[in-house]
XYZ file of C-alpha atoms in Angstrom:
497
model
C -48.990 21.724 -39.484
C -50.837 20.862 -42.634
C -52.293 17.368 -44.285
C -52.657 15.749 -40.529
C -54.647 12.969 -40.853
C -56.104 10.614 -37.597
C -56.878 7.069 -38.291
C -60.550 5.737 -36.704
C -62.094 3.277 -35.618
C -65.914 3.418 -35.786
C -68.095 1.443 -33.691
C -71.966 2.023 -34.898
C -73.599 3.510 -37.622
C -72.827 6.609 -39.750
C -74.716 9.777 -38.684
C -74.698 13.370 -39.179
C -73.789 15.787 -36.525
C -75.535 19.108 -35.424
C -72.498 20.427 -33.797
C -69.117 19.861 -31.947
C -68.780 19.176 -27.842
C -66.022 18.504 -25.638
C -68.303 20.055 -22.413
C -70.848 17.477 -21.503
C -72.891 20.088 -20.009
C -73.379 22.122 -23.651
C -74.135 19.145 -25.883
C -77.576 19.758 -27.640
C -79.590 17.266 -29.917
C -77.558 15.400 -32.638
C -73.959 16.451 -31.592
C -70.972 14.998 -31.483
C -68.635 15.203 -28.353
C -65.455 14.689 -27.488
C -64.412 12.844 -24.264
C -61.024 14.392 -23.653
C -59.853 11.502 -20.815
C -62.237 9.051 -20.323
C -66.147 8.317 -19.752
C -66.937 9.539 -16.734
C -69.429 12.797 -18.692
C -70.212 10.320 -21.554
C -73.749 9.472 -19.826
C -74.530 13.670 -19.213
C -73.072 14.182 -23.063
C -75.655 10.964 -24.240
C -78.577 12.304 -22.136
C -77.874 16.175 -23.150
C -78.487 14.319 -26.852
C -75.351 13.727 -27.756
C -75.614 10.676 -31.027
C -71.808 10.597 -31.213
C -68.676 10.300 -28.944
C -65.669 10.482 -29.674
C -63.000 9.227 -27.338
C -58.917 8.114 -27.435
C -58.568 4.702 -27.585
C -58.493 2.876 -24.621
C -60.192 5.700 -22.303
C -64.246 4.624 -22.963
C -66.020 1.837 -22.068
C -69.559 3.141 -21.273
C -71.086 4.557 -24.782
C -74.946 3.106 -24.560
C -75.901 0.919 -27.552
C -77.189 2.715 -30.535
C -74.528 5.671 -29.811
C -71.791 5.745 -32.582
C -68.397 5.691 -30.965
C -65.461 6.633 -32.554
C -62.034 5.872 -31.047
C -58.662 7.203 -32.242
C -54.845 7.574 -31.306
C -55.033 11.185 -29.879
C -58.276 12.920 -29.090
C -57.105 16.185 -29.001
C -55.824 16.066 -32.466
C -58.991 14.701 -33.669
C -60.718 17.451 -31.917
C -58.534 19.911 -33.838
C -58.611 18.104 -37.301
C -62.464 18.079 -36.665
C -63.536 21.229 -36.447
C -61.786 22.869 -39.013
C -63.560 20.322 -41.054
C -67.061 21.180 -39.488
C -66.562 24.544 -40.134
C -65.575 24.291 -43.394
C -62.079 24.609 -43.585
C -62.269 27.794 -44.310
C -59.044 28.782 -42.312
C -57.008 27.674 -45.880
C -58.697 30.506 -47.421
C -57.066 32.749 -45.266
C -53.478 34.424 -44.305
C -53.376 33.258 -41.052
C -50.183 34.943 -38.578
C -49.122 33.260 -35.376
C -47.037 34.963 -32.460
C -45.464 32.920 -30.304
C -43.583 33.388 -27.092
C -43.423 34.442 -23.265
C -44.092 38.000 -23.126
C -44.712 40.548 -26.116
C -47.474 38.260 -28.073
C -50.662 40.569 -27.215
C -49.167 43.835 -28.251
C -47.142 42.327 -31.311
C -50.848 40.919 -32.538
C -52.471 44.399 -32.396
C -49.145 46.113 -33.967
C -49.487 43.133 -36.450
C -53.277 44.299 -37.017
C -52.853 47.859 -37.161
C -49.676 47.691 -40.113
C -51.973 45.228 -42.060
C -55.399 47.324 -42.255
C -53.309 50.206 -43.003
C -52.500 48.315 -45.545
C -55.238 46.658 -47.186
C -58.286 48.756 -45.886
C -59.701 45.768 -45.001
C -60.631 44.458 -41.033
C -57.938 42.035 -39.272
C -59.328 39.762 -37.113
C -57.391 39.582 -33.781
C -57.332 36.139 -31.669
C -55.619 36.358 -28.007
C -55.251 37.550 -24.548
C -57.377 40.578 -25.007
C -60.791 38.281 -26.733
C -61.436 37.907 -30.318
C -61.777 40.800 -32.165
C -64.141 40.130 -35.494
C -64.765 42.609 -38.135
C -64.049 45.530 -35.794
C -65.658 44.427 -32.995
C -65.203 42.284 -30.006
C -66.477 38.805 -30.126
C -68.099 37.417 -27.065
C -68.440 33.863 -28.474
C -65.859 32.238 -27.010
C -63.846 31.650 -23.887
C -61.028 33.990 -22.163
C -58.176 31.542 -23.328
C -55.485 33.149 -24.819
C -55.600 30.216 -27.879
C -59.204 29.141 -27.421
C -60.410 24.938 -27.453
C -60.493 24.056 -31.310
C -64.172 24.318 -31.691
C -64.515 27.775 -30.628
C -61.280 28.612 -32.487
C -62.417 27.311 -35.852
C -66.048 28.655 -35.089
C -64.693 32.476 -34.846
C -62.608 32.342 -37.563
C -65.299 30.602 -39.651
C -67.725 33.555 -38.384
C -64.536 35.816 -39.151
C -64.396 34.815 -42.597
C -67.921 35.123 -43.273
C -67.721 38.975 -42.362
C -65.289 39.174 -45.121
C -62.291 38.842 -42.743
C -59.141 37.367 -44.616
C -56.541 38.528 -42.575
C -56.259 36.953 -39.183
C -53.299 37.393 -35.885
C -53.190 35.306 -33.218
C -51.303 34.621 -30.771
C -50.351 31.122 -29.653
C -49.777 29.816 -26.360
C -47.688 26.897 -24.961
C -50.734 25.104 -24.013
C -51.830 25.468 -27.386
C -48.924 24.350 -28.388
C -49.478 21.377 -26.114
C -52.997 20.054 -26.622
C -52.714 20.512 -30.345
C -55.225 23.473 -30.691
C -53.843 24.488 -33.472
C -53.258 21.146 -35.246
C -54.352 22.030 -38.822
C -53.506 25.477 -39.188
C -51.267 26.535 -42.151
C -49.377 29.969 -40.574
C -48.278 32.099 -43.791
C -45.843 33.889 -40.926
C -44.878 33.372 -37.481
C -43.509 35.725 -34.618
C -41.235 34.295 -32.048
C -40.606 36.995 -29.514
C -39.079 35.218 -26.157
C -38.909 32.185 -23.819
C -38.551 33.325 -20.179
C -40.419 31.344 -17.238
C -44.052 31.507 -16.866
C -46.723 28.347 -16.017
C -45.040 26.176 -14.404
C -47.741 25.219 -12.468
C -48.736 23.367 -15.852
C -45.448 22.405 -17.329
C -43.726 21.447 -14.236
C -40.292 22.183 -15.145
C -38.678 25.511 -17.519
C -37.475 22.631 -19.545
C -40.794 21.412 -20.492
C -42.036 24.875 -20.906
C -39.090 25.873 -23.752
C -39.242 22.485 -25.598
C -43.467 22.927 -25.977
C -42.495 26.217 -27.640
C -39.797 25.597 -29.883
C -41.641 22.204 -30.616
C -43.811 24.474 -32.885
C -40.704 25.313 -35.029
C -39.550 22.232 -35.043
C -42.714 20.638 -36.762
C -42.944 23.702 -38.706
C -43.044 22.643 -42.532
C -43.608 25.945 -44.499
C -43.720 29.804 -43.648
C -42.255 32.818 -43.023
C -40.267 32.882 -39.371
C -39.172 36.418 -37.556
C -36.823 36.012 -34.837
C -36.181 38.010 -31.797
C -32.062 37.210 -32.406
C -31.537 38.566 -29.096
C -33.551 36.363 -27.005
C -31.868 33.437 -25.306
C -33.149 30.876 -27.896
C -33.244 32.614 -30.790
C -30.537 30.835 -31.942
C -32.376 27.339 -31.148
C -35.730 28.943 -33.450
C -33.399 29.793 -36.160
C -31.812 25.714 -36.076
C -35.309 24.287 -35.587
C -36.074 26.327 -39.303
C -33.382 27.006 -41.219
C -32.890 23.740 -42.958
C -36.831 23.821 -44.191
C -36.787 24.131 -47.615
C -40.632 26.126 -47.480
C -38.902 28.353 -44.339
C -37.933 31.196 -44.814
C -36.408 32.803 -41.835
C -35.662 36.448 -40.845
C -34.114 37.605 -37.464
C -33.626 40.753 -35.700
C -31.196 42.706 -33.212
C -31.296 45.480 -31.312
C -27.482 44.404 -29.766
C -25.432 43.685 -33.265
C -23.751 40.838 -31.752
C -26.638 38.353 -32.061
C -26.117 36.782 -35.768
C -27.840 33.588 -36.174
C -27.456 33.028 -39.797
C -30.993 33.155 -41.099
C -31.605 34.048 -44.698
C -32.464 37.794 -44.141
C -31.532 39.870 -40.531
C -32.030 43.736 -39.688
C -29.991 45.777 -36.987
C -31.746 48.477 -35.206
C -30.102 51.420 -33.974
C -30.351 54.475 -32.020
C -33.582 53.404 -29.633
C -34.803 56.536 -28.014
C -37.165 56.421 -25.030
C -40.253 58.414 -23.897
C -43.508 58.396 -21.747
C -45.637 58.338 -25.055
C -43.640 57.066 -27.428
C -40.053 55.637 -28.956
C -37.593 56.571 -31.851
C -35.370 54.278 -33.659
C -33.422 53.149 -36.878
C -34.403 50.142 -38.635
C -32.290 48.690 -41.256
C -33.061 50.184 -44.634
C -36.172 51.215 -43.375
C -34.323 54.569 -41.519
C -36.191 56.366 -38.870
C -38.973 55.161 -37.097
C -41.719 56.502 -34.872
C -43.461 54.461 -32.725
C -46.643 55.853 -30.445
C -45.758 53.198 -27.871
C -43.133 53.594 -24.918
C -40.469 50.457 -24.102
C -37.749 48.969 -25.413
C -39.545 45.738 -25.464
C -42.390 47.179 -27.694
C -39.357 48.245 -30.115
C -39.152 44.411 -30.533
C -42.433 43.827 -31.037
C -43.160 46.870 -33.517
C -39.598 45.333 -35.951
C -40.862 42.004 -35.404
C -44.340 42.845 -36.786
C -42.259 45.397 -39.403
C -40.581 42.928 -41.144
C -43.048 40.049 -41.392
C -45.838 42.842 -42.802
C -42.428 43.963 -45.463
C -41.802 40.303 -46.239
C -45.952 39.878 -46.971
C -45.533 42.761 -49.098
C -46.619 46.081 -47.348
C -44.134 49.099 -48.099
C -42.153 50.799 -45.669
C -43.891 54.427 -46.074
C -47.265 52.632 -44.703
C -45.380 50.546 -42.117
C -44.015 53.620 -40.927
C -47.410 55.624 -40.630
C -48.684 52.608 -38.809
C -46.291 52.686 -36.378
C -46.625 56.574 -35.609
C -50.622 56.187 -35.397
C -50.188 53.045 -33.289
C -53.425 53.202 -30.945
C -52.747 51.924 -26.912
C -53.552 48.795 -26.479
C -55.978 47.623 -23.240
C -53.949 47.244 -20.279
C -49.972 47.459 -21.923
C -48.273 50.807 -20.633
C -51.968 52.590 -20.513
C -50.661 55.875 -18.740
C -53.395 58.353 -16.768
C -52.251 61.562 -14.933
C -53.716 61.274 -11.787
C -53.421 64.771 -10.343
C -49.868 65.219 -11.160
C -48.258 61.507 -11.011
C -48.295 59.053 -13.876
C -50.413 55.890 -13.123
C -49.417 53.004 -15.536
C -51.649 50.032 -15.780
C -49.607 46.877 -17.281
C -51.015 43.272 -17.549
C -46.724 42.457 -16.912
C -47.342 38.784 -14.871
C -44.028 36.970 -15.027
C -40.571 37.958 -14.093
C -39.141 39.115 -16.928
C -42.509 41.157 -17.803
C -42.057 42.953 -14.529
C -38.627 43.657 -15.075
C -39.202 44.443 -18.786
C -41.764 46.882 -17.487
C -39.893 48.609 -14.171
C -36.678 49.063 -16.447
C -38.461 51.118 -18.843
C -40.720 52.851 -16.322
C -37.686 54.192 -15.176
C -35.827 54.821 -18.025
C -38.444 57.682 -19.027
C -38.605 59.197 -15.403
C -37.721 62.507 -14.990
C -34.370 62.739 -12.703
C -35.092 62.088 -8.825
C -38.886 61.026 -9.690
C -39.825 58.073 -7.218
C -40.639 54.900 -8.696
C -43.417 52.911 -6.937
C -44.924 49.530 -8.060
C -48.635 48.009 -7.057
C -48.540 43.882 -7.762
C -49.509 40.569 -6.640
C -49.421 37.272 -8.061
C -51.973 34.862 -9.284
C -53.390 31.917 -7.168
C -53.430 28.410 -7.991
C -50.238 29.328 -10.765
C -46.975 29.429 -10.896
C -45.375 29.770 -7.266
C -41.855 29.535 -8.076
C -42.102 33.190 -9.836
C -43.860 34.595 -6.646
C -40.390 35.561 -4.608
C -38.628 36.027 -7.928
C -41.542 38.974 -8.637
C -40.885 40.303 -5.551
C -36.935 40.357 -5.446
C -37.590 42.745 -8.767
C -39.545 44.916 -7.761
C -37.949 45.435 -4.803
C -34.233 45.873 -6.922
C -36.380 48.125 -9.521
C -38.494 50.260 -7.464
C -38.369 53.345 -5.400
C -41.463 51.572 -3.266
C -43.488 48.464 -3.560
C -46.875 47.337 -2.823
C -47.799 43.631 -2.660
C -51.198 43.118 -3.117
C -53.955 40.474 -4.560
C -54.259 39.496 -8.118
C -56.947 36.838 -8.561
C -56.183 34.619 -5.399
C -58.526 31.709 -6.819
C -58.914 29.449 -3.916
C -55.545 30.592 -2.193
C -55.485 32.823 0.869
C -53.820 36.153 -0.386
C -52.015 36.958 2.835
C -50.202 33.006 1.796
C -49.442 34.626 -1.424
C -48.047 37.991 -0.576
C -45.954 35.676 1.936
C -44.257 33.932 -0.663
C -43.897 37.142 -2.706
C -42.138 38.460 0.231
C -39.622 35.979 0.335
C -37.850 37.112 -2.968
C -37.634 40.803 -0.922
C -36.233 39.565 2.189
C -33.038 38.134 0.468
C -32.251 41.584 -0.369
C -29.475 43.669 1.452
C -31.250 47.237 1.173
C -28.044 48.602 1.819
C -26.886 47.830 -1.656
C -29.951 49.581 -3.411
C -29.538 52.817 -5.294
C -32.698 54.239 -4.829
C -34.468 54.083 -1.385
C -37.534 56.592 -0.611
C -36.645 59.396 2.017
C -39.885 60.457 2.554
C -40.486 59.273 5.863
C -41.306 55.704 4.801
C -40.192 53.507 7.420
C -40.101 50.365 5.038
C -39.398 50.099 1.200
C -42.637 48.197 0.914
C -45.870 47.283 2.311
C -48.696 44.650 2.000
C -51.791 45.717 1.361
C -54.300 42.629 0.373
C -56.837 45.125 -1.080
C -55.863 45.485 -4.507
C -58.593 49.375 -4.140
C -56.712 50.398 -1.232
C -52.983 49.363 -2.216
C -53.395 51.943 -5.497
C -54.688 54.337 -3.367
C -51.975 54.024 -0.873
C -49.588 54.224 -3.539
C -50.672 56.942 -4.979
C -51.435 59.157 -1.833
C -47.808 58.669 -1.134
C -46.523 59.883 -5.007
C -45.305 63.379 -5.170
C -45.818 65.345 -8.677
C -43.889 63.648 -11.055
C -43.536 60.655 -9.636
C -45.058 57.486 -11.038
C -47.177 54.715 -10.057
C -46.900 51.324 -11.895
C -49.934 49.059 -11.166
C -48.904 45.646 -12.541
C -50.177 42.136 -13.336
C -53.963 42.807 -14.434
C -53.811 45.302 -17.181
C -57.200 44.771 -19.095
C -58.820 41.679 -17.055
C -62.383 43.010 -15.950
C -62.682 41.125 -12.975
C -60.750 39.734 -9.370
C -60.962 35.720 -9.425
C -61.755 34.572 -5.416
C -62.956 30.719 -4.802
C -63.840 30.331 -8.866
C -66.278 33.428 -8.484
C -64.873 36.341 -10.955
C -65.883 39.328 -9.170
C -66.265 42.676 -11.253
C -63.063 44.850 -10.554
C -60.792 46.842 -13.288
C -57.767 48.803 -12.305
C -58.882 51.424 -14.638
C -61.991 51.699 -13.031
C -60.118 52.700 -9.639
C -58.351 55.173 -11.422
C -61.549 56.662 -12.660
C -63.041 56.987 -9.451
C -60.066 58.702 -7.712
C -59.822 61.134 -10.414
C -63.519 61.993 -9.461
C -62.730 62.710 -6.084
């Protein structure tokens, strides 16, 4: 990722910029902005005050007289290249930790965090799903991407570093990956935690999904590299790496049978499982306590484990981090709502939902129901909708189907779809079907308000409610208006009642 350089052509006279663009909309006097495919914003970007554009070569054709246009090979890259160097480049100054991967990368960021301030007593700023998190606090400068557009990226980490933030975790997502967001970035260490399907409303194929992400690893020059061993492509991580010289690779296993020959590799052993928490055995490091429930989160916690070892944090404070390990917003957040568990997950893709129903159930008490509250997103992904709902309905004691931001879909077409995957199910060779009276093993309910509440009205003591796909978002996305809505906040109110 380092020493990219983008040859230019310049067409007009050399001129100092007031700031970087690639919305036409937000340019302001004396900036610079990026047309991303061709012209067609370059007269709003000029009239907003725009005194430089910057375009691939080959795409513009309409840049006034007296604007300075630069063209170049890739436009993305040069986005990327560009504002690290408007903001100073001062991402080199820092140890900068990627986590990369399908599911897992939010709550491996804020394990990642936690070990690492712990550590050094000193704020870790925080780049994902969840926002930006800047000395401590939540950032509201930039967009809800999981890998924000280059110029907000480099602008919060410039801001970061400024509030004496050296320390930064991010995660990084395919389409990252893909538009070259990251193009510039040195990572000191890098996470892989899984490949399994998800956005292939963008990508098209699974194909093109995998080879984005292990495309990182294969440019990869220099770093540290933890595996996930027993993921599918671990193996094809650890191949992309291990003959780099500046790599140095470490992989993990919670199996024993998944040796991929990296330079260092840790076995973990005896994983126990509970509501609030898990126990295992890591390598030399012995017993661990982790204040998060899953098997999956026993992945994340190692993976973060070993790449905070390798930078040099001991195991004693590793350890303490892991037993003080705060919830994170919307991952396994449990509430007791008058006797049942209600767990609020942001699980949106198949193997997140089956992650998150096989564990659910692993720490219910013997002949507790299982029942599941979850839709699937509009305008995504529709090849995952019937695979959802074949696992919940194979997981759970009961299932809902409700909304989860429709966008500019009908619901009831979505919940259709979902359906599908359920009706290719013989119930008859289920092992746990409700006897309560239920006619059905699920329902639809496009209400997302009224499908908790039916859920839970129909939970006995003990049993528990798993409200999936959401987790933290703040808001229900119908025909591009985000309308205020929160599963927590639901939760809240019934308690009141």
């Amino acid at each position: 990722m380092r020493n990219r350089k983008v040859k230019i052509e310049i067409d007009g006279i050399t001129v100092s910029v007031t700031g970087l663009y690639h919305h036409s909309q937000q340019v302001r006097h004396g900036g610079l902005y990026f047309a991303l495919k061709d012209g067609t914003y370059v007269p709003e970007a000029v009239q907003n005050g725009a005194t430089v554009i910057v375009s691939q070569t080959g795409t513009v054709n309409n840049v006034p007289n007296g604007i300075t246009h630069i063209t170049v090979p890739d436009v993305r890259l040069a986005m990327s290249l560009a504002a690290k160097a408007f903001y100073g480049s001062v991402v080199d100054r820092m140890r900068v930790t990627g986590v990369i991967g399908t599911n897992g990368k939010t709550t491996t960021t804020f394990i990642m965090q936690h070990i690492l301030e712990m550590a050094t007593g000193k704020n870790v700023g925080v780049i994902g799903t969840t926002g930006v998190l800047n000395a401590g606090k939540t950032w509201e400068g930039v967009t809800t991407l999981t890998t924000p557009d280059p110029i907000d990226l480099h602008r919060a980490i410039a801001c970061m570093y400024r509030n004496g933030v050296r320390d930064v975790v991010m995660e990084v997502s395919a389409h990252a990956i893909y538009y070259q967001k990251i193009a510039g970035i040195n990572f000191v260490g890098v996470i892989f935690t899984n490949i399994t399907q998800d956005h292939l409303d963008f990508f098209k194929t699974f194909e093109n999904y995998k080879a984005t992400k292990l495309g990182f690893f294969q440019n990869l020059q220099s770093g540290t590299v933890v595996i996930n061993a027993d993921d599918a492509y671990g193996l094809a991580v650890a191949e992309a790496v291990n003959n780099r010289p500046e790599v140095y690779a470490i992989s993990y296993s919670l199996k024993h049978d998944a040796i991929i020959g990296t330079a260092q590799w840790a076995f973990v052993d005896q994983v126990v499982l509970a509501v609030h928490g898990s126990d295992f055995i890591l390598g030399k490091a012995g017993a661990c306590h982790l204040a998060l429930t899953g098997l999956y989160n026993v992945y994340n916690a190692v993976a973060a484990a070993l790449l905070a070892n390798h930078y040099g944090v001991t195991w004693s404070v590793i350890k303490e981090a892991l037993a003080t390990m705060p919830s994170i917003p919307g991952r396994f957040n449990t509430y007791d709502i008058h006797g049942v568990t209600a767990v609020i997950d942001y699980a949106h893709t198949p193997d997140g939902l089956e992650q998150l129903l096989k564990n659910a159930r692993a720490v219910l008490p013997t002949n507790a129901k299982l029942f599941v509250v979850f839709g699937c997103g509009g305008d995504r992904d529709r090849l995952k909708r019937p695979q959802m709902g074949s696992i919940a309905y194979r997981l759970a004691d009961f299932v809902v189907l409700t909304s989860d931001n429709p966008r500019t879909e009908n619901p009831e077409t979505i919940i259709d779809e979902i359906e599908r995957g359920i009706k290719t199910i013989d119930i008859t060779t289920l092992q746990h079907c409700l006897e309560d009276g239920i006619a059905a093993k699920y329902t639809r309910i496009v209400d997302r308000t009224q499908s908790i509440e039916y859920a839970l009205g129909h939970a006995q003591i003990g049993d528990m409610v798993v409200i999936a796909g959401k987790g933290h978002e703040n808001y229900m996305e119908i025909n591009h208006e985000k309308i205020p809505y929160m599963d927590s906040k639901v939760l809240d109110n019934i308690l009141r009642r």
